[in-house]
Amino acid sequence: MERPRREEPATARPGVSYVMPVLNDVTHVGAAVQSLLDQDYDGEFDVVVAVGPSIDGTNELVEEMGRADGRITVVDNPAGSTPSGLNIAIRASRHPIVIRVDAHSVLPTDYARIAVETIERTGADNVGGIMDAHGTTAFEKAVARAYGSRIGLGGTPHHVGGAEGPADTVYLGVFRRSALERVGLFDERIKRGQDWELNERIRSTGGTVWFTPDLRVTYRPRSSLSRLGRQFFSTGLWRGELTRLIPSSRSLRYFAPPVLVVGVSLGVILGAIGLALGVAGHSVPVLLLGWAAPLAYAVIVLLAAVLVARRDGAATFAWFLVVLPCIHFCWGIGFVLGYLSLASNIAAQAYKKGASDTRIG
């Protein structure tokens, strides 16, 4: 149910609504919500948490927080997906500024204040900053190092920083509600990459998306290799779909991981064939050159670990050697499947069917 919008006095800071989708994240959601309550912003605010059908105690924890603090509203997200949760939370909130929050994120106390000041100064429809990944275990530290390096996630400003100014997309996002309503909120058919697609619609309707390095959000990485692999396979899958469906999204950097996957895989196959033929007495030296691709990649990963992860100890260094290929290959394989429409054709058809309608959801 949508709440009535409250008109803000002309001299007051605009009220802000924090919206957070959460599913199976009992470990991090408490700290994420507390970081919202600790903001130094002096305007009115509300917190709306959209909870999916979790099985790890997340629902119970969030409901307890809602009972303990009247500023927190808990709403159900039956679908459990990120875009549906965001839309449900946005509709249940009431203030003119909407701040997207991730259950893995911890906002610094000045986040809302700086974001609103930036919106008012620039006239942007959406502002955001840097996803500043930090881990606690050796594995999480290795993931954080990969996130913050150019070789890990491509070196975009919202991962490694950069100059303030207009951007294609930003991490999370602090939106004018009017802009969200203008473009129809998040596309619930896009399970990953929905932030980029929403920002594309904002920009296509004359709005500005603004990056500022003054906003840094602490992000808690996935805690295991299997979770990391699933995350990046899904992200790559949907990025492949979006790249195929939306011409403006075809940045060359998105093709680097799939080219890497194809090149290394072909090199291993050709090298293995050459080795097998050699053992059988049929020497084909040219095929053995296929091993150059995987060996070169292994050297690059090792050098990256030396440059990026060696200061965090031997365990983090060792995990980095595993984490970086996991990110590259899971994302790259997912991208290939999504781009070729081999894994999510239904979603692609749904997008094509509704592409002419800007009011989605």
Coordinates of C-alpha atoms in Angstrom, one line a residue:
M1 CA 0.0 0.0 0.0
E2 CA 1.4 3.4 -1.0
R3 CA 1.8 6.0 1.8
P4 CA 0.5 9.5 1.3
R5 CA 3.3 11.9 0.2
R6 CA 4.2 14.6 2.7
E7 CA 4.8 18.1 1.5
E8 CA 8.1 19.5 2.8
P9 CA 8.4 23.1 4.1
A10 CA 10.3 25.3 1.6
T11 CA 13.1 26.0 4.1
A12 CA 13.5 22.4 5.4
R13 CA 15.8 19.8 4.0
P14 CA 13.8 17.3 1.9
G15 CA 12.8 14.1 3.6
V16 CA 14.6 10.9 2.6
S17 CA 13.3 7.3 2.3
Y18 CA 15.8 4.5 2.6
V19 CA 14.7 1.4 0.6
M20 CA 16.3 -2.0 1.0
P21 CA 15.5 -5.3 -0.5
V22 CA 16.8 -8.3 1.5
L23 CA 16.8 -12.1 1.1
N24 CA 18.7 -14.6 3.2
D25 CA 21.1 -12.1 4.7
V26 CA 20.8 -12.4 8.4
T27 CA 24.5 -11.8 8.9
H28 CA 24.7 -8.3 7.4
V29 CA 21.2 -6.8 7.4
G30 CA 21.4 -5.6 11.0
A31 CA 24.5 -3.5 10.5
A32 CA 23.1 -2.2 7.2
V33 CA 19.8 -0.9 8.9
Q34 CA 21.7 0.5 11.8
S35 CA 23.9 2.6 9.5
L36 CA 20.7 4.3 8.3
L37 CA 19.5 5.1 11.8
D38 CA 22.9 6.6 12.6
Q39 CA 22.9 9.1 9.7
D40 CA 23.6 12.7 10.6
Y41 CA 21.0 14.0 8.2
D42 CA 18.7 16.5 9.9
G43 CA 15.7 16.0 7.6
E44 CA 12.8 13.6 8.1
F45 CA 13.3 10.0 7.0
D46 CA 11.8 6.6 6.9
V47 CA 13.3 3.1 6.4
V48 CA 11.4 0.5 4.3
V49 CA 12.8 -3.0 4.2
A50 CA 11.3 -5.4 1.6
V51 CA 11.9 -8.9 2.8
G52 CA 11.8 -11.9 0.5
P53 CA 11.0 -15.5 1.6
S54 CA 14.2 -16.1 3.5
I55 CA 15.1 -19.3 5.3
D56 CA 18.0 -18.2 7.5
G57 CA 16.2 -16.1 10.1
T58 CA 16.3 -12.8 8.1
N59 CA 12.6 -12.3 8.3
E60 CA 12.4 -12.7 12.0
L61 CA 15.4 -10.4 12.6
V62 CA 14.0 -7.6 10.4
E63 CA 10.5 -7.9 11.9
E64 CA 12.1 -7.6 15.4
M65 CA 13.9 -4.4 14.3
G66 CA 10.6 -3.0 12.9
R67 CA 8.9 -3.6 16.2
A68 CA 11.7 -2.0 18.2
D69 CA 11.9 1.2 16.1
G70 CA 8.8 2.9 14.5
R71 CA 10.9 4.5 11.8
I72 CA 11.4 1.1 10.2
T73 CA 8.7 -0.4 8.1
V74 CA 8.8 -4.0 7.0
V75 CA 7.0 -5.1 3.8
D76 CA 6.8 -8.5 2.1
N77 CA 8.5 -9.2 -1.2
P78 CA 6.9 -12.5 -2.3
A79 CA 9.0 -12.7 -5.5
G80 CA 12.2 -12.3 -3.6
S81 CA 14.0 -10.5 -6.4
T82 CA 15.9 -7.3 -6.0
P83 CA 13.9 -5.1 -8.5
S84 CA 10.5 -6.3 -7.2
G85 CA 11.7 -5.6 -3.6
L86 CA 12.9 -2.1 -4.5
N87 CA 9.7 -1.3 -6.2
I88 CA 7.6 -2.5 -3.3
A89 CA 9.7 -0.5 -0.9
I90 CA 9.6 2.6 -3.0
R91 CA 5.8 2.5 -3.2
A92 CA 5.6 2.0 0.6
S93 CA 7.9 5.0 1.3
R94 CA 6.8 8.6 1.3
H95 CA 9.7 11.2 1.0
P96 CA 10.8 13.1 -2.2
I97 CA 14.4 11.6 -2.0
V98 CA 14.8 7.8 -2.3
I99 CA 18.0 6.3 -1.2
R100 CA 18.7 2.7 -2.4
V101 CA 20.5 0.6 0.2
D102 CA 21.9 -2.9 -0.2
A103 CA 21.8 -5.4 2.7
H104 CA 25.6 -5.9 2.2
S105 CA 26.3 -2.2 2.5
V106 CA 27.1 0.1 5.5
L107 CA 26.5 3.8 4.8
P108 CA 28.9 6.3 6.4
T109 CA 27.1 8.7 8.8
D110 CA 27.3 11.6 6.3
Y111 CA 26.0 9.7 3.3
A112 CA 22.5 11.1 3.1
R113 CA 23.6 14.7 3.8
I114 CA 26.3 14.7 1.1
A115 CA 24.0 12.9 -1.4
V116 CA 21.2 15.4 -0.9
E117 CA 23.6 18.4 -1.1
T118 CA 24.9 16.9 -4.3
I119 CA 21.5 16.5 -5.9
E120 CA 20.6 20.1 -5.0
R121 CA 23.9 21.5 -6.2
T122 CA 24.0 19.6 -9.6
G123 CA 20.3 19.2 -10.3
A124 CA 20.9 15.5 -11.0
D125 CA 18.1 12.9 -10.8
N126 CA 20.4 10.3 -9.3
V127 CA 23.7 10.5 -7.5
G128 CA 26.0 7.8 -6.2
G129 CA 29.6 7.0 -5.4
I130 CA 32.1 4.3 -4.7
M131 CA 31.4 0.7 -3.6
D132 CA 34.2 0.4 -1.1
A133 CA 34.5 -3.4 -0.5
H134 CA 36.0 -4.6 2.8
G135 CA 36.3 -8.1 4.1
T136 CA 36.9 -9.7 7.5
T137 CA 38.1 -13.2 6.5
A138 CA 41.1 -13.9 4.2
F139 CA 38.7 -15.0 1.5
E140 CA 36.5 -11.8 1.8
K141 CA 39.6 -9.6 1.8
A142 CA 40.7 -11.3 -1.4
V143 CA 37.3 -10.6 -3.0
A144 CA 37.5 -7.0 -1.8
R145 CA 40.9 -6.5 -3.4
A146 CA 39.6 -7.9 -6.7
Y147 CA 36.6 -5.6 -6.5
G148 CA 38.8 -2.5 -6.0
S149 CA 41.3 -3.3 -8.7
R150 CA 41.1 -2.5 -12.4
I151 CA 41.9 -6.1 -13.4
G152 CA 39.0 -7.4 -11.2
L153 CA 35.9 -5.5 -12.2
G154 CA 37.1 -3.4 -15.1
G155 CA 38.1 -0.2 -13.3
T156 CA 34.8 1.7 -13.4
P157 CA 34.6 4.9 -11.3
H158 CA 32.1 3.4 -8.8
H159 CA 34.7 0.6 -8.1
V160 CA 38.0 2.4 -8.2
G161 CA 37.1 6.1 -8.0
G162 CA 37.5 9.0 -10.4
A163 CA 36.5 12.6 -11.0
E164 CA 33.1 13.9 -10.1
G165 CA 30.7 14.3 -13.0
P166 CA 27.9 12.8 -15.2
A167 CA 28.1 9.0 -15.5
D168 CA 26.3 6.1 -17.2
T169 CA 25.5 4.5 -13.8
V170 CA 26.5 4.7 -10.2
Y171 CA 26.6 2.3 -7.2
L172 CA 23.2 2.0 -5.4
G173 CA 21.8 5.5 -6.1
V174 CA 20.1 8.4 -4.4
F175 CA 17.1 9.4 -6.5
R176 CA 14.6 12.1 -6.9
R177 CA 11.3 10.3 -6.5
S178 CA 9.9 12.4 -9.4
A179 CA 12.5 10.8 -11.7
L180 CA 11.7 7.3 -10.6
E181 CA 8.0 7.9 -11.1
R182 CA 8.8 9.5 -14.5
V183 CA 10.4 6.4 -15.9
G184 CA 8.3 3.8 -14.0
L185 CA 10.6 2.5 -11.3
F186 CA 12.8 -0.6 -11.8
D187 CA 12.2 -3.2 -14.5
E188 CA 11.2 -6.3 -12.5
R189 CA 12.0 -8.6 -15.5
I190 CA 15.7 -7.8 -15.1
K191 CA 17.1 -9.6 -12.1
R192 CA 20.6 -8.3 -12.4
G193 CA 21.8 -5.0 -13.9
Q194 CA 18.5 -3.4 -13.2
D195 CA 20.3 -0.3 -11.9
W196 CA 22.1 0.3 -15.1
E197 CA 18.9 -0.2 -17.1
L198 CA 17.0 2.2 -14.9
N199 CA 19.8 4.9 -15.2
E200 CA 19.7 4.4 -19.0
R201 CA 16.0 5.3 -18.9
I202 CA 16.6 8.3 -16.7
R203 CA 19.3 9.6 -19.1
S204 CA 17.1 8.9 -22.2
T205 CA 14.4 11.1 -20.7
G206 CA 16.7 14.1 -20.1
G207 CA 17.8 13.3 -16.6
T208 CA 21.4 13.3 -15.3
V209 CA 23.1 10.5 -13.4
W210 CA 26.0 12.0 -11.3
F211 CA 29.0 10.3 -9.8
T212 CA 30.8 11.8 -6.8
P213 CA 33.8 10.2 -5.0
D214 CA 32.6 11.9 -1.9
L215 CA 30.1 9.1 -1.4
R216 CA 31.8 5.9 -0.3
V217 CA 29.7 2.9 0.8
T218 CA 31.3 0.0 2.8
Y219 CA 30.3 -3.2 1.0
R220 CA 30.6 -6.7 2.5
P221 CA 31.6 -9.3 -0.1
R222 CA 30.2 -12.8 -0.5
S223 CA 31.6 -15.1 2.2
S224 CA 32.3 -18.3 0.1
L225 CA 33.6 -19.3 -3.3
S226 CA 30.3 -20.9 -4.3
R227 CA 28.3 -17.7 -3.4
L228 CA 30.8 -15.6 -5.3
G229 CA 30.6 -17.8 -8.3
R230 CA 26.8 -17.8 -8.4
Q231 CA 26.8 -14.0 -8.0
F232 CA 29.0 -13.3 -10.9
F233 CA 27.5 -16.0 -13.2
S234 CA 24.1 -14.4 -12.7
T235 CA 25.5 -10.9 -13.1
G236 CA 27.3 -11.9 -16.3
L237 CA 24.2 -13.6 -17.6
W238 CA 22.0 -10.5 -17.3
R239 CA 24.8 -8.2 -18.6
G240 CA 24.9 -10.4 -21.7
E241 CA 21.1 -10.1 -22.1
L242 CA 21.2 -6.3 -21.7
T243 CA 24.2 -6.0 -24.0
R244 CA 22.3 -7.9 -26.7
L245 CA 19.0 -6.1 -26.2
I246 CA 20.2 -2.5 -25.7
P247 CA 22.7 -1.2 -28.2
S248 CA 23.9 1.7 -26.0
S249 CA 25.1 -0.8 -23.4
R250 CA 27.7 -2.4 -25.7
S251 CA 30.9 -1.2 -24.0
L252 CA 34.0 -3.0 -25.1
R253 CA 35.0 -3.6 -21.5
Y254 CA 32.0 -6.0 -21.1
F255 CA 33.5 -8.2 -23.8
A256 CA 36.9 -8.6 -22.1
P257 CA 35.9 -11.5 -19.7
P258 CA 34.0 -13.6 -22.4
V259 CA 37.0 -13.1 -24.8
L260 CA 39.2 -14.3 -22.1
V261 CA 37.1 -17.3 -21.4
V262 CA 36.9 -18.3 -25.1
G263 CA 40.7 -17.7 -25.6
V264 CA 41.8 -19.6 -22.6
S265 CA 39.4 -22.5 -23.2
L266 CA 40.4 -22.8 -26.9
G267 CA 44.0 -22.7 -25.8
V268 CA 43.6 -25.5 -23.3
I269 CA 41.6 -27.6 -25.9
L270 CA 44.2 -27.1 -28.7
G271 CA 47.1 -27.7 -26.3
A272 CA 45.5 -30.9 -24.9
I273 CA 44.9 -32.2 -28.5
G274 CA 48.5 -31.4 -29.4
L275 CA 49.8 -33.2 -26.3
A276 CA 47.6 -36.2 -26.9
L277 CA 48.8 -36.4 -30.5
G278 CA 52.4 -36.1 -29.4
V279 CA 52.0 -39.0 -26.9
A280 CA 50.5 -41.1 -29.8
G281 CA 53.6 -40.3 -31.9
H282 CA 51.9 -37.7 -34.2
S283 CA 53.8 -34.5 -33.5
V284 CA 51.8 -31.3 -34.3
P285 CA 53.9 -28.6 -32.5
V286 CA 51.6 -25.8 -33.6
L287 CA 48.8 -27.2 -31.5
L288 CA 51.0 -27.1 -28.4
L289 CA 51.1 -23.3 -28.8
G290 CA 47.6 -23.4 -27.5
W291 CA 49.0 -23.6 -24.0
A292 CA 50.4 -20.1 -24.4
A293 CA 46.9 -18.6 -23.7
P294 CA 46.3 -20.3 -20.3
L295 CA 49.9 -19.9 -19.2
A296 CA 49.8 -16.2 -20.0
Y297 CA 46.6 -15.8 -18.1
A298 CA 48.1 -17.6 -15.1
V299 CA 51.1 -15.3 -15.2
I300 CA 48.8 -12.2 -15.2
V301 CA 46.8 -13.6 -12.2
L302 CA 50.0 -14.2 -10.3
L303 CA 51.3 -10.7 -11.1
A304 CA 48.0 -9.2 -10.1
A305 CA 48.1 -11.0 -6.8
V306 CA 51.6 -9.7 -6.1
L307 CA 50.6 -6.2 -6.9
V308 CA 47.2 -6.2 -5.2
A309 CA 47.0 -8.8 -2.5
R310 CA 50.5 -9.5 -1.1
R311 CA 50.2 -6.9 1.7
D312 CA 47.2 -8.7 3.2
G313 CA 49.0 -11.9 4.2
A314 CA 49.7 -15.3 2.7
A315 CA 46.1 -16.6 3.1
T316 CA 44.6 -13.6 1.3
F317 CA 47.3 -13.8 -1.4
A318 CA 46.4 -17.5 -2.0
W319 CA 42.7 -16.8 -2.1
F320 CA 43.2 -14.0 -4.6
L321 CA 44.8 -16.5 -7.0
V322 CA 41.4 -18.4 -6.9
V323 CA 39.0 -15.5 -6.6
L324 CA 40.2 -13.5 -9.6
P325 CA 39.7 -16.4 -12.1
C326 CA 36.4 -17.2 -10.4
I327 CA 35.1 -13.7 -11.1
H328 CA 36.4 -13.6 -14.7
F329 CA 35.2 -17.0 -15.7
C330 CA 31.8 -17.1 -14.0
W331 CA 31.0 -13.6 -15.3
G332 CA 32.4 -14.4 -18.8
I333 CA 30.5 -17.7 -19.1
G334 CA 27.3 -16.1 -17.9
F335 CA 27.8 -13.2 -20.4
V336 CA 28.3 -15.6 -23.3
L337 CA 25.1 -17.6 -22.4
G338 CA 23.1 -14.4 -21.9
Y339 CA 24.3 -12.8 -25.1
L340 CA 23.6 -15.9 -27.2
S341 CA 20.2 -16.2 -25.4
L342 CA 21.0 -19.8 -24.5
A343 CA 20.0 -19.5 -20.8
S344 CA 17.4 -16.8 -20.4
N345 CA 15.4 -16.5 -23.6
I346 CA 12.2 -16.0 -21.8
A347 CA 13.5 -12.9 -20.0
A348 CA 14.7 -11.5 -23.3
Q349 CA 11.3 -12.0 -25.0
A350 CA 9.6 -10.3 -22.1
Y351 CA 12.0 -7.3 -22.4
K352 CA 11.3 -7.1 -26.2
K353 CA 7.6 -7.3 -25.7
G354 CA 7.6 -4.4 -23.3
A355 CA 10.4 -2.3 -24.7
S356 CA 8.1 0.4 -26.0
D357 CA 6.5 1.0 -22.6
T358 CA 8.6 3.2 -20.3
R359 CA 6.4 2.7 -17.4
I360 CA 7.5 -0.7 -16.2
G361 CA 6.4 -2.7 -13.1

